Short mmCIF file of C-alpha atoms and ligand atoms in Angstrom, two decimals:
data_model
loop_
_atom_site.label_atom_id
_atom_site.label_comp_id
_atom_site.label_asym_id
_atom_site.label_seq_id
_atom_site.Cartn_x
_atom_site.Cartn_y
_atom_site.Cartn_z
CA MET K 633 -0.05 0.04 -0.16
CA ASN K 634 1.19 3.82 -0.61
CA LYS K 635 2.27 5.62 2.34
CA VAL K 636 1.52 9.63 1.77
CA TYR K 637 2.76 11.54 4.45
CA LEU K 638 0.93 15.23 4.50
CA ASP K 639 1.45 16.37 8.01
CA HIS K 640 4.73 18.41 7.70
CA ALA K 641 3.17 21.25 9.60
CA ALA K 642 3.17 18.68 12.64
CA THR K 643 6.78 17.68 11.92
CA THR K 644 9.46 16.78 8.90
CA PRO K 645 11.42 13.74 8.75
CA LEU K 646 15.25 14.18 9.66
CA ASP K 647 17.09 15.00 6.17
CA PRO K 648 19.73 12.37 5.72
CA ARG K 649 22.05 14.96 5.11
CA VAL K 650 21.43 16.77 8.36
CA PHE K 651 21.78 13.02 10.05
CA GLU K 652 25.18 12.80 8.79
CA VAL K 653 26.47 16.11 9.89
CA MET K 654 24.92 15.43 13.28
CA LEU K 655 26.65 12.22 13.55
CA PRO K 656 30.24 12.84 15.03
CA PHE K 657 28.62 14.71 17.73
CA LEU K 658 26.73 12.05 19.07
CA LYS K 659 29.82 9.59 18.80
CA GLU K 660 33.37 10.58 18.80
CA ASP K 661 33.01 14.65 19.05
CA PHE K 662 30.56 14.13 22.33
CA GLY K 663 32.79 16.98 24.37
CA ASN K 664 30.70 19.43 26.57
CA ALA K 665 31.12 22.92 25.19
CA SER K 666 32.14 24.34 28.46
CA SER K 667 34.86 22.25 28.87
CA VAL K 668 38.37 23.41 28.29
CA HIS K 669 40.03 20.52 26.49
CA ALA K 670 40.22 19.83 22.76
CA LEU K 671 36.97 18.08 23.16
CA GLY K 672 35.06 20.75 24.80
CA ARG K 673 36.76 23.69 22.58
CA LYS K 674 35.81 21.34 19.33
CA ALA K 675 32.12 21.37 20.76
CA ARG K 676 32.37 25.04 21.55
CA HIS K 677 33.84 26.00 18.22
CA ALA K 678 30.62 24.02 16.52
CA VAL K 679 27.89 25.93 18.59
CA GLU K 680 29.38 29.40 18.08
CA ALA K 681 30.14 28.47 14.30
CA CYS K 682 26.13 27.76 14.14
CA ARG K 683 25.10 30.46 16.23
CA GLU K 684 27.01 33.04 13.36
CA LYS K 685 25.39 31.07 10.49
CA VAL K 686 21.70 31.08 11.81
CA ALA K 687 22.27 34.79 13.07
CA GLY K 688 23.75 35.70 9.19
CA TYR K 689 20.43 33.99 7.86
CA LEU K 690 18.31 36.07 9.89
CA GLY K 691 20.47 39.49 9.53
CA ALA K 692 20.80 39.39 13.38
CA GLU K 693 24.03 39.35 15.42
CA PRO K 694 25.55 36.05 16.92
CA GLY K 695 24.85 37.23 20.54
CA GLU K 696 21.26 37.76 19.82
CA ILE K 697 20.62 34.11 19.28
CA VAL K 698 19.48 31.53 22.00
CA PHE K 699 19.37 27.90 21.27
CA THR K 700 16.77 26.31 22.69
CA SER K 701 14.89 22.76 23.26
CA GLY K 702 12.43 23.88 20.55
CA GLY K 703 9.61 26.02 19.48
CA THR K 704 7.47 25.82 22.56
CA GLU K 705 10.53 26.69 24.71
CA ALA K 706 11.22 29.52 22.34
CA ASP K 707 7.93 30.62 22.77
CA ASN K 708 7.61 30.68 26.55
CA LEU K 709 11.32 32.24 26.78
CA ALA K 710 9.80 35.13 25.00
CA LEU K 711 6.20 35.53 26.96
CA LYS K 712 7.71 34.85 30.35
CA GLY K 713 10.91 36.09 29.92
CA VAL K 714 9.92 39.67 28.80
CA LEU K 715 6.73 39.71 31.21
CA LEU K 716 8.41 38.81 34.12
CA GLU K 717 11.40 41.38 33.52
CA ARG K 718 9.28 44.11 32.73
CA GLY K 719 5.43 43.21 33.80
CA GLY K 720 2.89 45.37 31.61
CA HIS K 721 -0.20 44.33 29.23
CA LEU K 722 0.24 41.83 26.61
CA ILE K 723 -1.50 41.42 23.19
CA THR K 724 -1.60 38.53 21.57
CA SER K 725 -4.37 36.44 19.22
CA ALA K 726 -6.91 33.83 19.78
CA ALA K 727 -5.17 31.82 16.74
CA GLU K 728 -2.10 31.48 18.39
CA HIS K 729 0.03 28.05 19.15
CA LYS K 730 -0.71 26.85 22.63
CA ALA K 731 2.78 27.37 23.18
CA VAL K 732 1.89 31.34 23.26
CA LEU K 733 -1.41 31.06 24.21
CA THR K 734 -0.84 28.78 27.36
CA PRO K 735 1.75 31.21 28.75
CA ALA K 736 -0.48 34.17 28.05
CA GLN K 737 -3.55 32.64 30.17
CA ALA K 738 -1.03 31.45 32.65
CA TRP K 739 0.24 35.48 33.01
CA MET K 740 -3.64 36.36 33.13
CA GLN K 741 -4.20 33.75 35.84
CA ARG K 742 -1.33 35.51 37.95
CA GLY K 743 -3.12 38.75 37.67
CA GLY K 744 -1.09 40.01 34.67
CA LYS K 745 -2.93 42.19 32.20
CA ALA K 746 -3.67 40.83 28.76
CA THR K 747 -5.74 41.29 25.54
CA ILE K 748 -6.27 38.00 23.62
CA LEU K 749 -7.54 39.38 19.78
CA ARG K 750 -10.22 37.47 17.74
CA PRO K 751 -8.63 37.22 14.59
CA ALA K 752 -10.21 37.82 10.71
CA THR K 753 -11.96 35.10 9.15
CA THR K 754 -8.60 34.14 7.42
CA GLY K 755 -7.07 34.14 10.77
CA ALA K 756 -4.63 37.10 10.28
CA ILE K 757 -4.58 39.91 12.84
CA THR K 758 -4.74 43.72 11.17
CA PRO K 759 -2.59 46.37 12.44
CA GLN K 760 -5.62 48.26 12.61
CA GLN K 761 -7.09 45.61 15.48
CA LEU K 762 -3.65 45.89 17.07
CA GLU K 763 -3.71 49.61 17.36
CA ALA K 764 -6.88 49.51 18.76
CA ALA K 765 -5.92 46.92 21.35
CA LEU K 766 -2.82 48.95 22.79
CA THR K 767 -2.89 50.54 26.28
CA GLU K 768 -0.38 53.10 27.62
CA ASP K 769 1.01 50.01 29.55
CA THR K 770 1.44 47.40 26.73
CA SER K 771 4.85 45.99 26.95
CA LEU K 772 4.70 42.87 24.26
CA VAL K 773 2.59 42.01 21.63
CA SER K 774 3.07 38.28 20.32
CA LEU K 775 1.54 37.46 17.10
CA MET K 776 2.75 34.61 14.96
CA HIS K 777 3.75 34.70 11.13
CA ALA K 778 2.25 31.78 9.52
CA ASN K 779 -0.70 30.30 11.09
CA ASN K 780 0.27 26.43 11.68
CA GLU K 781 -3.38 24.94 11.11
CA LEU K 782 -4.52 27.37 8.31
CA GLY K 783 -1.25 28.70 6.82
CA SER K 784 -2.67 32.24 6.96
CA LEU K 785 -0.11 35.21 7.21
CA THR K 786 -0.15 38.38 9.48
CA PRO K 787 1.56 40.95 8.04
CA ILE K 788 4.51 41.23 10.54
CA PRO K 789 6.16 44.18 9.19
CA ALA K 790 3.24 46.29 9.26
CA ILE K 791 2.28 45.20 12.89
CA SER K 792 5.91 46.03 13.70
CA GLU K 793 5.55 49.74 12.59
CA VAL K 794 2.55 49.92 15.06
CA CYS K 795 4.95 48.50 17.84
CA ARG K 796 7.80 50.78 17.04
CA ALA K 797 5.31 53.67 16.92
CA HIS K 798 4.34 53.08 20.63
CA ASP K 799 7.72 51.91 21.74
CA VAL K 800 6.31 47.87 22.43
CA LEU K 801 8.25 44.88 21.90
CA LEU K 802 7.35 42.40 19.13
CA HIS K 803 7.59 38.50 19.25
CA CYS K 804 6.84 36.67 16.67
CA ASP K 805 6.37 32.80 16.32
CA ALA K 806 7.98 31.86 12.76
CA VAL K 807 7.57 28.08 13.39
CA GLN K 808 6.08 27.73 10.20
CA THR K 809 7.69 30.10 7.88
CA ALA K 810 11.61 29.32 8.93
CA GLY K 811 13.00 27.42 6.18
CA LEU K 812 10.68 28.29 3.49
CA PHE K 813 10.78 32.34 3.42
CA ARG K 814 13.81 34.33 4.06
CA LEU K 815 13.36 35.98 7.45
CA ASN K 816 15.02 39.08 8.35
CA VAL K 817 14.66 40.27 11.69
CA GLN K 818 15.27 43.93 10.44
CA VAL K 819 12.85 43.67 7.41
CA LEU K 820 10.25 41.49 9.99
CA GLY K 821 11.13 44.67 12.40
CA VAL K 822 10.37 42.09 15.32
CA ASP K 823 12.41 41.92 18.85
CA LEU K 824 11.94 38.42 19.52
CA LEU K 825 11.71 35.41 16.83
CA THR K 826 10.94 31.80 17.51
CA LEU K 827 12.15 28.60 14.95
CA SER K 828 11.79 25.09 15.31
CA GLY K 829 14.13 22.75 13.72
CA HIS K 830 11.84 19.79 13.16
CA LYS K 831 9.86 21.71 10.95
CA PHE K 832 12.42 22.09 8.32
CA TYR K 833 13.88 18.87 8.01
CA GLY K 834 15.92 19.13 11.21
CA PRO K 835 15.99 17.10 14.60
CA LYS K 836 13.24 17.50 17.21
CA GLY K 837 14.29 19.39 20.51
CA ALA K 838 16.12 21.96 18.75
CA GLY K 839 14.79 25.42 18.48
CA VAL K 840 15.96 29.20 18.22
CA LEU K 841 14.91 32.45 20.20
CA TYR K 842 16.30 35.60 18.61
CA VAL K 843 16.50 38.50 21.26
CA ARG K 844 17.32 41.83 19.96
CA GLY K 845 20.38 43.09 21.44
CA GLY K 846 19.58 45.26 24.50
CA VAL K 847 15.98 43.31 25.12
CA THR K 848 16.77 41.72 28.64
CA LEU K 849 14.89 38.48 29.31
CA SER K 850 14.25 36.64 32.92
CA PRO K 851 15.57 32.89 31.95
CA LEU K 852 13.11 30.10 31.90
CA VAL K 853 16.17 27.79 32.82
CA GLU K 854 18.91 28.73 35.44
CA GLY K 855 22.00 27.12 35.76
CA GLY K 856 25.78 27.18 34.48
CA GLY K 857 24.90 30.66 32.56
CA GLN K 858 25.10 29.15 29.13
CA GLU K 859 23.59 31.03 26.20
CA ARG K 860 24.78 34.29 27.97
CA GLY K 861 22.72 33.39 31.03
CA ARG K 862 19.45 33.41 29.03
CA ARG K 863 19.10 29.48 28.99
CA GLY K 864 21.00 27.28 31.47
CA GLY K 865 21.89 23.61 30.58
CA THR K 866 24.56 22.04 28.67
CA GLU K 867 24.19 22.63 25.06
CA ASN K 868 22.75 19.89 22.89
CA VAL K 869 25.68 20.25 20.13
CA ALA K 870 24.62 17.77 17.95
CA ALA K 871 20.88 19.06 17.96
CA ILE K 872 22.12 22.75 17.20
CA VAL K 873 24.30 21.30 14.32
CA GLY K 874 21.31 19.70 12.90
CA LEU K 875 19.12 22.59 13.03
CA THR K 876 21.84 25.12 11.59
CA THR K 877 22.27 22.22 8.64
CA ALA K 878 18.91 22.22 7.84
CA PHE K 879 18.26 25.91 8.33
CA GLU K 880 21.34 26.40 5.40
CA LEU K 881 19.82 23.59 3.39
CA ALA K 882 16.21 25.04 3.51
CA MET K 883 17.40 28.52 2.74
CA GLU K 884 19.81 27.05 -0.23
CA GLU K 885 16.67 25.54 -1.40
CA ALA K 886 13.98 27.76 -0.36
CA ASN K 887 12.76 29.20 -4.09
CA GLU K 888 12.45 25.20 -5.24
CA ARG K 889 10.53 24.40 -2.09
CA VAL K 890 8.13 27.20 -2.28
CA LEU K 891 7.23 26.48 -5.77
CA HIS K 892 7.19 23.00 -5.46
CA LEU K 893 4.82 23.22 -2.30
CA THR K 894 2.77 25.80 -4.15
CA ARG K 895 2.18 23.36 -6.96
CA LEU K 896 1.13 20.79 -5.12
CA ARG K 897 -1.06 22.49 -2.88
CA ASP K 898 -3.03 24.02 -5.97
CA ARG K 899 -3.01 20.59 -7.95
CA LEU K 900 -4.77 18.93 -4.77
CA CYS K 901 -7.48 22.13 -4.46
CA ARG K 902 -8.20 21.24 -8.47
CA LEU K 903 -8.50 17.45 -7.97
CA LEU K 904 -10.75 18.07 -4.96
CA ARG K 905 -12.82 20.74 -6.68
CA GLU K 906 -13.34 18.39 -9.63
CA ALA K 907 -13.91 15.62 -7.47
CA LEU K 908 -16.04 17.20 -4.91
CA GLY K 909 -17.50 20.33 -6.26
CA ASP K 910 -18.55 22.58 -3.21
CA LYS K 911 -18.93 19.90 -0.91
CA TYR K 912 -16.04 21.63 1.30
CA VAL K 913 -14.67 25.34 2.18
CA SER K 914 -11.10 26.23 2.46
CA ASN K 915 -9.94 27.70 5.71
CA THR K 916 -6.94 28.38 4.14
CA PRO K 917 -6.59 31.78 2.40
CA LEU K 918 -5.72 31.00 -1.03
CA ASP K 919 -5.20 34.12 -2.54
CA GLY K 920 -1.23 34.51 -1.90
CA ASP K 921 -1.64 35.79 1.90
CA ALA K 922 -0.64 32.17 3.10
CA ALA K 923 2.04 29.91 3.53
CA PRO K 924 2.77 27.33 0.65
CA HIS K 925 2.37 24.24 2.48
CA ILE K 926 -0.92 24.11 4.84
CA LEU K 927 -4.14 23.47 3.10
CA ASN K 928 -6.98 23.41 5.74
CA LEU K 929 -10.59 22.02 4.23
CA SER K 930 -13.61 21.83 6.22
CA PHE K 931 -16.28 19.22 4.66
CA LEU K 932 -19.93 20.24 4.94
CA PRO K 933 -22.64 18.40 6.59
CA VAL K 934 -24.26 15.80 4.23
CA ASP K 935 -28.24 15.78 4.70
CA GLY K 936 -27.77 18.04 7.86
CA GLU K 937 -25.53 15.16 9.38
CA PRO K 938 -22.01 16.80 10.45
CA LEU K 939 -18.93 14.89 8.96
CA ASP K 940 -16.79 13.06 11.44
CA GLY K 941 -13.46 14.86 10.82
CA GLU K 942 -11.55 11.99 13.05
CA MET K 943 -13.19 9.12 11.23
CA LEU K 944 -12.42 11.05 8.07
CA LEU K 945 -8.63 10.99 9.14
CA LEU K 946 -8.84 7.42 10.42
CA ASN K 947 -10.04 6.44 7.37
CA LEU K 948 -7.71 8.21 5.34
CA ASP K 949 -4.96 6.64 7.42
CA LEU K 950 -6.26 2.98 6.89
CA GLU K 951 -5.80 4.14 3.22
CA GLY K 952 -2.17 5.00 3.89
CA VAL K 953 -2.96 8.86 3.56
CA MET K 954 -1.49 10.64 7.01
CA VAL K 955 -2.94 14.05 7.55
CA SER K 956 -4.12 16.08 10.52
CA ALA K 957 -7.43 17.05 12.10
CA GLY K 958 -6.64 20.54 13.51
CA SER K 959 -2.90 20.94 15.30
CA ALA K 960 -0.95 17.72 16.34
CA CYS K 961 -0.54 19.11 19.58
CA THR K 962 -4.48 19.17 20.20
CA SER K 963 -5.07 16.06 18.51
CA GLY K 964 -6.06 12.87 20.72
CA THR K 965 -8.80 14.96 22.35
CA LEU K 966 -12.17 15.38 20.48
CA GLU K 967 -12.50 19.03 21.06
CA PRO K 968 -12.56 20.99 17.59
CA SER K 969 -9.68 23.16 16.97
CA HIS K 970 -9.28 26.71 18.78
CA VAL K 971 -8.22 28.15 15.94
CA LEU K 972 -11.54 27.41 13.91
CA LEU K 973 -13.44 28.46 16.50
CA ALA K 974 -11.48 31.46 16.75
CA ILE K 975 -12.01 32.35 12.89
CA GLY K 976 -16.21 31.50 13.69
CA ARG K 977 -16.53 28.20 12.06
CA ASP K 978 -19.23 26.56 14.11
CA ARG K 979 -18.40 23.27 16.16
CA ALA K 980 -19.75 21.17 13.62
CA VAL K 981 -17.52 22.25 10.67
CA ALA K 982 -14.51 22.88 12.53
CA ALA K 983 -14.91 18.98 14.01
CA ALA K 984 -15.23 18.22 9.99
CA THR K 985 -11.92 19.70 8.90
CA LEU K 986 -8.47 18.45 8.03
CA ARG K 987 -5.12 19.80 7.37
CA PHE K 988 -3.13 18.75 4.62
CA SER K 989 0.35 19.94 4.72
CA PHE K 990 3.06 19.14 2.12
CA GLY K 991 6.73 18.64 2.09
CA LYS K 992 9.64 19.12 -0.22
CA ASP K 993 9.62 15.34 -0.74
CA ASN K 994 5.95 14.66 -2.02
CA THR K 995 5.40 14.06 -5.19
CA GLU K 996 2.27 14.95 -7.67
CA ALA K 997 1.43 11.48 -7.59
CA ASP K 998 0.88 11.55 -3.70
CA VAL K 999 -1.51 14.12 -4.25
CA ASP K 1000 -3.46 12.24 -6.75
CA TYR K 1001 -3.52 9.31 -4.60
CA THR K 1002 -4.93 11.30 -1.78
CA ALA K 1003 -7.29 13.06 -3.87
CA GLY K 1004 -8.76 9.40 -5.22
CA LYS K 1005 -8.60 8.01 -1.60
CA LEU K 1006 -10.31 11.14 -0.17
CA GLU K 1007 -13.27 10.76 -2.88
CA LYS K 1008 -13.38 7.35 -1.72
CA VAL K 1009 -13.40 7.17 1.66
CA LEU K 1010 -16.29 10.58 1.64
CA ARG K 1011 -18.46 8.20 -0.64
CA ARG K 1012 -18.16 5.70 1.98
CA MET K 1013 -19.12 7.43 4.81
CA GLY K 1014 -22.29 8.36 2.71
CA ALA K 1015 -21.11 11.85 1.75
CA SER K 1016 -23.19 12.72 -1.71
CA ILE K 1017 -21.01 13.92 -3.92
CA SER K 1018 -21.44 14.47 -7.54
CA PRO K 1019 -20.60 11.20 -9.64
N1 LIG Q 1321 4.51 27.03 17.40
C1 LIG Q 1321 3.94 26.73 16.15
C2 LIG Q 1321 3.39 27.77 15.11
C3 LIG Q 1321 4.13 25.31 15.67
O1 LIG Q 1321 3.35 25.09 14.57
C4 LIG Q 1321 4.90 24.87 16.52
C5 LIG Q 1321 4.75 23.29 16.25
O2 LIG Q 1321 3.60 22.51 16.36
C6 LIG Q 1321 5.49 25.30 17.83
C7 LIG Q 1321 4.97 26.87 18.03
C8 LIG Q 1321 6.18 24.09 18.85
O3 LIG Q 1321 7.22 23.78 18.14
P1 LIG Q 1321 8.14 22.56 19.27
O4 LIG Q 1321 7.07 21.46 18.40
O5 LIG Q 1321 9.55 22.60 18.87
O6 LIG Q 1321 8.06 22.86 20.54
#
């Protein structure tokens, strides 16, 4: 049976080229980057070379790069680190990843002030919305670049202008665009930026928080003063080397990857339109304001009966097609996605939603196979689609 993996927004496979570069640091070059002997110096040299490379790609200084255990930690460090240091009012969106929303809610539970904006139906936040929510006291805005469920893009440079005009720090979770778009912190105008290695064919458990020079953070993890006191703990050298190599490869191949992903997404849209007519709606804005790798579709009720998205997902899985219903971090519970509810979808439509997310190694044949199987599964589930 064919196996088609269309869940790259959840995670990507480790690129074999990345694995090769990581291997020596798991074997003979195992030194602790804080040790002064030869093996330690080798590890330190590797970590600092990675820091320089990542900084170079982001238009940042090496000292502004903090290596973390992933996107979740980087998001937490941005929010808690800034809020514990400065206090004040936080603004974020109801469509953010839980790695931002949960610390935001924790801040409110502690008595901190926060505004959680309701996004437009695309999932994006506009500069006007942000402007209206600012208070005298606002210290931090946290808005994601591409939404991980919908793919929709928030216009970060325009958001940054509003933040700059009011002297407010801007954090952006760019986990879903890092490795596809050329992210430059000066062009984006961000003060903090989150990346996660396993979304661009690097290892899991490796992330980056860019912290603009002069922005001080209260660390989440205190210890031996690593990462300039912003994140204690012995550096995970192999993971840092893996993340950096994966990022380099992604930047070299970014143009072709984006073209390829856009073609695959458009092909699936076209095939499904031909096969299913108007039996579904796209939650992904397909007019260009979206990342190229995500397609989020809600299947409409059949004869008034809502389609069961979980069932749809499991049936597709039996056919070898792996997709996601909502974000991977919330699957396992039958609650409809908080993002779909935030953009105004009702619970029944939200529960009948699939997210297809494409990767660099998917082929047109994968897309054709998926479209065929989806049509078959929908028919089996009783959806009355045109013959
Ligand atoms: N932010 C976004 C937008 C994500 O999609 C994810 C992963 O699902 C994360 C943060 C969390 O990153 P990590 O899995 O590296 O902790």
